[in-house]
CSV table of C-alpha atoms in Angstrom, one decimal:
chain,number,residue,atom,x,y,z
A,17,MET,CA,19.1,-16.5,10.7
A,18,SER,CA,16.2,-14.7,9.1
A,19,PRO,CA,14.8,-15.9,5.7
A,20,VAL,CA,16.1,-14.1,2.7
A,21,ILE,CA,13.6,-12.2,0.5
A,22,THR,CA,14.6,-11.7,-3.1
A,23,SER,CA,11.3,-10.1,-4.3
A,24,PRO,CA,8.7,-7.7,-2.9
A,25,LEU,CA,6.2,-10.5,-3.5
A,26,VAL,CA,6.3,-14.0,-1.9
A,27,SER,CA,4.1,-17.0,-2.4
A,28,SER,CA,2.0,-18.7,0.3
A,29,GLN,CA,4.3,-21.7,-0.1
A,30,TRP,CA,7.3,-19.6,0.7
A,31,VAL,CA,5.6,-18.3,3.8
A,32,ALA,CA,4.5,-21.9,4.8
A,33,ASP,CA,8.1,-23.1,4.4
A,34,HIS,CA,9.5,-20.4,6.7
A,35,LEU,CA,6.8,-20.1,9.3
A,36,GLY,CA,8.3,-20.0,12.8
A,37,ALA,CA,11.7,-19.0,11.5
A,38,ASP,CA,13.8,-16.8,13.7
A,39,ASP,CA,13.7,-13.1,12.9
A,40,MET,CA,10.6,-13.3,10.7
A,41,VAL,CA,7.4,-11.4,11.5
A,42,VAL,CA,4.2,-11.9,9.6
A,43,VAL,CA,1.8,-9.0,9.9
A,44,ASP,CA,-1.9,-8.9,9.1
A,45,VAL,CA,-2.8,-5.3,8.1
A,46,SER,CA,-6.3,-5.9,6.9
A,47,VAL,CA,-8.6,-2.9,6.7
A,48,LEU,CA,-12.3,-3.2,6.0
A,49,PRO,CA,-14.7,-0.8,4.3
A,50,VAL,CA,-17.6,0.5,6.4
A,51,ARG,CA,-20.9,-0.2,4.7
A,52,ASP,CA,-24.4,1.3,5.2
A,53,SER,CA,-27.6,-0.6,5.9
A,54,GLU,CA,-27.9,-1.4,2.2
A,55,GLY,CA,-24.4,-2.7,1.9
A,56,ALA,CA,-23.0,0.2,0.0
A,57,ALA,CA,-19.5,1.5,0.8
A,58,THR,CA,-19.5,4.7,2.8
A,59,GLY,CA,-16.0,5.7,1.9
A,60,ARG,CA,-14.9,5.1,5.5
A,61,PHE,CA,-12.8,2.3,6.9
A,62,THR,CA,-12.5,0.2,10.0
A,63,THR,CA,-9.7,-1.9,11.3
A,64,GLY,CA,-9.7,-5.6,10.4
A,65,ARG,CA,-8.7,-6.6,13.9
A,66,GLY,CA,-12.0,-8.3,14.6
A,67,GLU,CA,-11.8,-10.4,11.5
A,68,TYR,CA,-8.2,-11.3,12.4
A,69,LEU,CA,-9.3,-12.4,15.9
A,70,GLU,CA,-12.5,-14.3,15.0
A,71,GLN,CA,-12.1,-15.5,11.5
A,72,GLY,CA,-8.4,-16.4,11.8
A,73,HIS,CA,-5.0,-15.5,10.5
A,74,VAL,CA,-1.8,-17.0,9.3
A,75,PRO,CA,-0.3,-18.9,12.2
A,76,GLY,CA,2.0,-16.7,14.3
A,77,ALA,CA,0.8,-13.5,12.5
A,78,VAL,CA,0.5,-10.3,14.5
A,79,PHE,CA,-2.0,-7.6,13.7
A,80,GLY,CA,-0.8,-4.2,12.5
A,81,ASP,CA,-3.3,-1.3,12.7
A,82,LEU,CA,-2.9,0.9,9.6
A,83,ILE,CA,-5.6,3.3,10.7
A,84,HIS,CA,-4.2,4.3,14.0
A,85,ASP,CA,-0.7,2.9,14.7
A,86,LEU,CA,0.9,2.8,11.3
A,87,SER,CA,-0.6,6.1,10.1
A,88,ASP,CA,-0.8,9.6,11.7
A,89,ASP,CA,-4.3,9.5,13.0
A,90,ARG,CA,-4.0,13.0,14.2
A,91,ALA,CA,-3.5,14.4,10.7
A,92,ALA,CA,-6.3,16.0,8.7
A,93,LEU,CA,-6.3,13.3,6.0
A,94,PRO,CA,-6.8,9.6,6.7
A,95,PHE,CA,-3.9,7.2,6.3
A,96,THR,CA,-1.4,10.0,6.3
A,97,ARG,CA,2.1,8.5,6.7
A,98,PRO,CA,3.5,8.9,10.2
A,99,ASP,CA,6.7,10.7,10.9
A,100,VAL,CA,9.9,8.7,11.2
A,101,GLU,CA,9.9,8.5,15.0
A,102,ARG,CA,6.2,7.4,15.2
A,103,PHE,CA,6.7,4.8,12.5
A,104,ALA,CA,9.8,3.5,14.1
A,105,GLU,CA,7.9,3.1,17.4
A,106,ALA,CA,5.0,1.3,15.7
A,107,ALA,CA,7.3,-1.0,13.7
A,108,GLY,CA,9.2,-1.9,16.8
A,109,ALA,CA,6.0,-2.6,18.7
A,110,LEU,CA,5.3,-5.2,16.1
A,111,GLY,CA,8.6,-6.9,16.7
A,112,ILE,CA,10.4,-5.5,13.7
A,113,ALA,CA,14.1,-4.8,14.0
A,114,ALA,CA,17.0,-4.2,11.6
A,115,GLY,CA,17.5,-7.9,10.8
A,116,THR,CA,13.8,-8.9,10.7
A,117,THR,CA,12.2,-10.4,7.6
A,118,VAL,CA,8.7,-9.0,7.3
A,119,VAL,CA,5.8,-10.5,5.4
A,120,ALA,CA,2.7,-8.3,5.2
A,121,TYR,CA,-0.8,-9.5,4.0
A,122,ASP,CA,-4.4,-8.4,4.0
A,123,SER,CA,-7.7,-9.8,3.0
A,124,SER,CA,-8.3,-7.4,0.1
A,125,GLY,CA,-5.9,-8.3,-2.7
A,126,GLY,CA,-2.8,-6.6,-1.3
A,127,PRO,CA,-3.1,-2.8,-1.2
A,128,TRP,CA,-3.0,-2.5,2.5
A,129,ALA,CA,-0.1,-4.9,2.7
A,130,ALA,CA,1.6,-3.0,0.0
A,131,ARG,CA,1.2,0.2,2.1
A,132,LEU,CA,3.1,-1.4,5.0
A,133,TRP,CA,5.7,-2.7,2.6
A,134,TRP,CA,6.1,0.9,1.2
A,135,LEU,CA,6.3,2.4,4.6
A,136,LEU,CA,9.1,0.0,5.5
A,137,ARG,CA,10.9,0.5,2.2
A,138,ALA,CA,10.8,4.3,2.7
A,139,ALA,CA,12.2,3.8,6.2
A,140,GLY,CA,15.2,1.9,4.8
A,141,HIS,CA,14.0,-1.6,5.5
A,142,ASP,CA,14.3,-3.8,2.4
A,143,ASP,CA,13.7,-7.2,4.1
A,144,ALA,CA,9.9,-7.0,3.5
A,145,ALA,CA,7.5,-8.5,1.1
A,146,VAL,CA,3.8,-8.9,0.5
A,147,LEU,CA,2.1,-12.3,0.6
A,148,ASP,CA,0.8,-12.9,-2.9
A,149,GLY,CA,-3.0,-13.5,-2.8
A,150,GLY,CA,-3.2,-12.5,0.9
A,151,PHE,CA,-5.2,-14.3,3.5
A,152,SER,CA,-7.9,-15.2,1.0
A,153,ALA,CA,-5.5,-17.3,-1.0
A,154,TRP,CA,-3.9,-18.7,2.1
A,155,ALA,CA,-7.2,-20.0,3.4
A,156,ALA,CA,-8.5,-21.1,0.0
A,157,GLU,CA,-5.4,-23.4,-0.4
A,158,GLY,CA,-6.4,-25.1,2.9
A,159,ARG,CA,-3.4,-23.9,4.8
A,160,PRO,CA,-3.5,-23.8,8.6
A,161,VAL,CA,-5.3,-20.9,10.2
A,162,ASP,CA,-5.2,-19.8,13.8
A,163,VAL,CA,-7.7,-17.6,15.7
A,164,GLY,CA,-7.1,-15.3,18.6
A,165,ALA,CA,-4.4,-12.7,19.2
A,166,VAL,CA,-0.7,-13.2,18.8
A,167,GLU,CA,1.2,-10.8,21.0
A,168,PRO,CA,4.2,-9.3,19.3
A,169,GLU,CA,7.6,-9.4,21.0
A,170,PRO,CA,8.6,-5.7,21.0
A,171,SER,CA,11.9,-4.8,19.4
A,172,VAL,CA,13.8,-1.6,18.5
A,173,PHE,CA,13.4,-0.4,14.9
A,174,VAL,CA,15.7,2.3,13.7
A,175,ALA,CA,14.3,4.0,10.6
A,176,GLN,CA,16.8,5.4,8.0
A,177,GLU,CA,14.5,7.4,5.9
A,178,ARG,CA,15.2,7.3,2.2
A,179,PRO,CA,14.8,10.5,0.2
A,180,GLY,CA,12.6,10.6,-2.8
A,181,LEU,CA,10.1,7.9,-2.0
A,182,TRP,CA,7.5,10.4,-1.0
A,183,VAL,CA,6.4,13.6,-2.8
A,184,ASP,CA,4.2,16.4,-1.7
A,185,LYS,CA,1.6,18.5,-3.4
A,186,PRO,CA,4.0,21.3,-4.5
A,187,TYR,CA,6.1,18.7,-6.3
A,188,VAL,CA,3.1,17.3,-8.1
A,189,GLU,CA,2.1,20.8,-9.0
A,190,ALA,CA,5.5,21.3,-10.5
A,191,VAL,CA,5.1,18.1,-12.5
A,192,VAL,CA,1.8,19.4,-13.9
A,193,ARG,CA,3.4,22.7,-14.9
A,194,GLY,CA,6.3,20.9,-16.5
A,195,ASP,CA,8.9,22.1,-14.1
A,196,GLU,CA,9.6,18.6,-12.9
A,197,ARG,CA,9.9,15.6,-15.1
A,198,ALA,CA,7.9,12.6,-13.9
A,199,ALA,CA,5.0,10.4,-15.1
A,200,LEU,CA,1.9,10.5,-13.0
A,201,VAL,CA,0.0,7.2,-12.4
A,202,CYS,CA,-3.4,7.0,-10.6
A,203,GLY,CA,-4.3,3.8,-9.0
A,204,SER,CA,-8.0,4.7,-8.4
A,205,PRO,CA,-10.8,2.8,-10.1
A,206,ARG,CA,-11.6,3.9,-13.7
A,207,ALA,CA,-14.9,5.5,-12.9
A,208,GLU,CA,-13.2,7.7,-10.3
A,209,PHE,CA,-10.4,8.5,-12.6
A,210,ASP,CA,-12.8,9.5,-15.3
A,211,GLY,CA,-14.8,11.6,-12.9
A,212,VAL,CA,-18.1,9.8,-13.4
A,213,ALA,CA,-18.2,8.4,-9.8
A,214,GLY,CA,-16.8,9.1,-6.4
A,215,ALA,CA,-17.6,10.6,-3.1
A,216,ARG,CA,-15.4,13.7,-3.3
A,217,PRO,CA,-17.0,17.0,-4.1
A,218,ARG,CA,-14.6,17.5,-7.0
A,219,LEU,CA,-14.1,14.5,-9.3
A,220,GLY,CA,-11.5,13.5,-11.8
A,221,HIS,CA,-7.7,13.1,-11.9
A,222,ILE,CA,-4.6,15.1,-11.9
A,223,PRO,CA,-3.9,16.4,-15.4
A,224,GLY,CA,-1.5,14.3,-17.4
A,225,SER,CA,-2.0,11.1,-15.4
A,226,VAL,CA,-2.5,7.6,-16.7
A,227,ASN,CA,-4.8,5.2,-15.0
A,228,VAL,CA,-3.7,1.8,-13.7
A,229,PRO,CA,-6.3,0.8,-11.2
A,230,SER,CA,-4.8,-1.3,-8.4
A,231,THR,CA,-7.8,-3.7,-8.6
A,232,GLU,CA,-6.7,-4.6,-12.2
A,233,LEU,CA,-3.2,-5.7,-11.0
A,234,VAL,CA,-4.7,-8.8,-9.5
A,235,GLY,CA,-6.9,-11.6,-10.8
A,236,HIS,CA,-10.0,-13.1,-9.4
A,237,ASP,CA,-7.8,-15.2,-7.1
A,238,LEU,CA,-6.2,-12.0,-5.8
A,239,HIS,CA,-2.8,-13.1,-7.0
A,240,PHE,CA,-0.8,-10.4,-8.8
A,241,ALA,CA,-0.7,-10.6,-12.6
A,242,GLU,CA,2.3,-12.1,-14.4
A,243,THR,CA,5.2,-9.8,-15.2
A,244,GLU,CA,4.2,-9.4,-18.9
A,245,GLN,CA,0.7,-8.3,-17.9
A,246,LEU,CA,2.0,-5.8,-15.4
A,247,GLU,CA,4.5,-4.4,-18.0
A,248,ALA,CA,1.6,-4.0,-20.5
A,249,ALA,CA,-0.5,-2.1,-17.9
A,250,PHE,CA,2.3,0.3,-17.1
A,251,ALA,CA,3.7,0.5,-20.7
A,252,PRO,CA,2.9,4.3,-21.0
A,253,VAL,CA,5.2,5.1,-18.1
A,254,LEU,CA,7.9,2.5,-18.1
A,255,GLU,CA,10.3,4.6,-20.0
A,256,ALA,CA,9.9,7.6,-17.7
A,257,GLU,CA,12.8,8.4,-15.5
A,258,LYS,CA,10.6,8.9,-12.5
A,259,VAL,CA,7.0,7.7,-11.8
A,260,VAL,CA,4.8,9.3,-9.1
A,261,VAL,CA,1.8,7.1,-8.0
A,262,TYR,CA,-1.3,8.4,-6.3
A,263,CYS,CA,-4.9,7.4,-5.7
A,264,GLY,CA,-7.6,8.6,-3.3
A,265,GLN,CA,-5.7,8.2,0.0
A,266,GLY,CA,-2.4,6.6,-0.8
A,267,ILE,CA,-3.4,3.0,-0.4
A,268,ALA,CA,-4.2,1.7,-3.9
A,269,ALA,CA,-1.1,3.7,-5.1
A,270,SER,CA,1.0,1.5,-2.8
A,271,ALA,CA,-0.1,-1.5,-4.8
A,272,ASP,CA,0.8,0.3,-8.0
A,273,ALA,CA,4.2,1.1,-6.5
A,274,LEU,CA,4.7,-2.5,-5.7
A,275,ALA,CA,3.8,-3.6,-9.2
A,276,LEU,CA,6.2,-1.0,-10.7
A,277,VAL,CA,9.1,-2.3,-8.6
A,278,LEU,CA,8.2,-5.9,-9.6
A,279,VAL,CA,8.7,-4.9,-13.3
A,280,GLY,CA,12.0,-3.3,-12.5
A,281,HIS,CA,11.3,0.5,-12.3
A,282,ASP,CA,13.7,1.8,-9.7
A,283,ASP,CA,12.5,5.4,-9.3
A,284,VAL,CA,9.0,5.4,-7.9
A,285,ALA,CA,7.5,7.9,-5.5
A,286,LEU,CA,4.2,8.1,-3.8
A,287,TYR,CA,2.1,11.3,-3.4
A,288,ASP,CA,0.8,10.7,0.0
A,289,GLY,CA,-1.9,13.3,0.1
A,290,SER,CA,-3.3,11.9,-3.2
A,291,LEU,CA,-6.7,13.1,-4.4
A,292,ASP,CA,-8.0,13.7,-0.9
A,293,GLU,CA,-5.5,16.6,-0.6
A,294,TRP,CA,-5.5,17.6,-4.3
A,295,THR,CA,-9.3,17.9,-4.7
A,296,GLY,CA,-9.5,19.8,-1.4
A,297,ASP,CA,-7.8,22.7,-3.1
A,298,ASP,CA,-10.4,24.5,-5.4
A,299,ASP,CA,-7.5,25.9,-7.5
A,300,ALA,CA,-5.9,22.5,-8.1
A,301,PRO,CA,-6.7,21.5,-11.7
A,302,LEU,CA,-8.6,18.3,-12.5
A,303,GLU,CA,-9.3,16.4,-15.7
A,304,ALA,CA,-12.5,14.3,-16.1
A,305,LEU,CA,-14.4,12.8,-18.9
A,306,ALA,CA,-17.6,14.2,-17.4
A,307,ALA,CA,-16.2,17.7,-17.4
């Protein structure tokens, strides 16, 4: 019998207590920033598979590739969500089936793990959670770490796509015009939201948005903040009937979506194209402090 998950966030102790359980798959979905010769981020990313193999992972954890296998790497924008069939194939290849309990983690405070959690949620799979604190917390607590690859036992995953968990650019345009009622939340860093930093040719945020950076949802130990702190961060939108989250490429927004679910908001959608798509349209309006 698979372990029962009652929250989208589980502790390292919970994972340790259930390691090796039947019908549980632990997935490392770490993604690393590519840096230049001076150590500055380039805005590009690489898979964390090498780190998983050489620096270790939670015992029994398989590796999930969010750049290629769990995204549509043929799309124009990075990290575009795969279609239902492609995601079902990728999830099944990781050993995930209808009755599987899934725990996702990363080495970056949770946004990549939250992305897999959201993909599973949107595909109708609720038995999934994010390891609070990720691999960094696991290792810092002195818990066992294995190196080398763990080969998944392939299974058959049947996706049952839930409507309303993803929105597209026309929907967000309708929100901006006032034709659709929803609150917009941007999970990007404050400097990017304000339009004073960023790698995109057009800087700023979608008009009417509030900024809840995903990096501010976790503490220095990479554990998610307490419920009261999350409620305070999202206070401007908690009364909204629907909340649409976005960021640069749909990753930080996944962490915001996770936090909103943690505080009890039951109508959250993710704008998958996010600012990469929005700012690519010269006619799409932006707000910025630097404007």
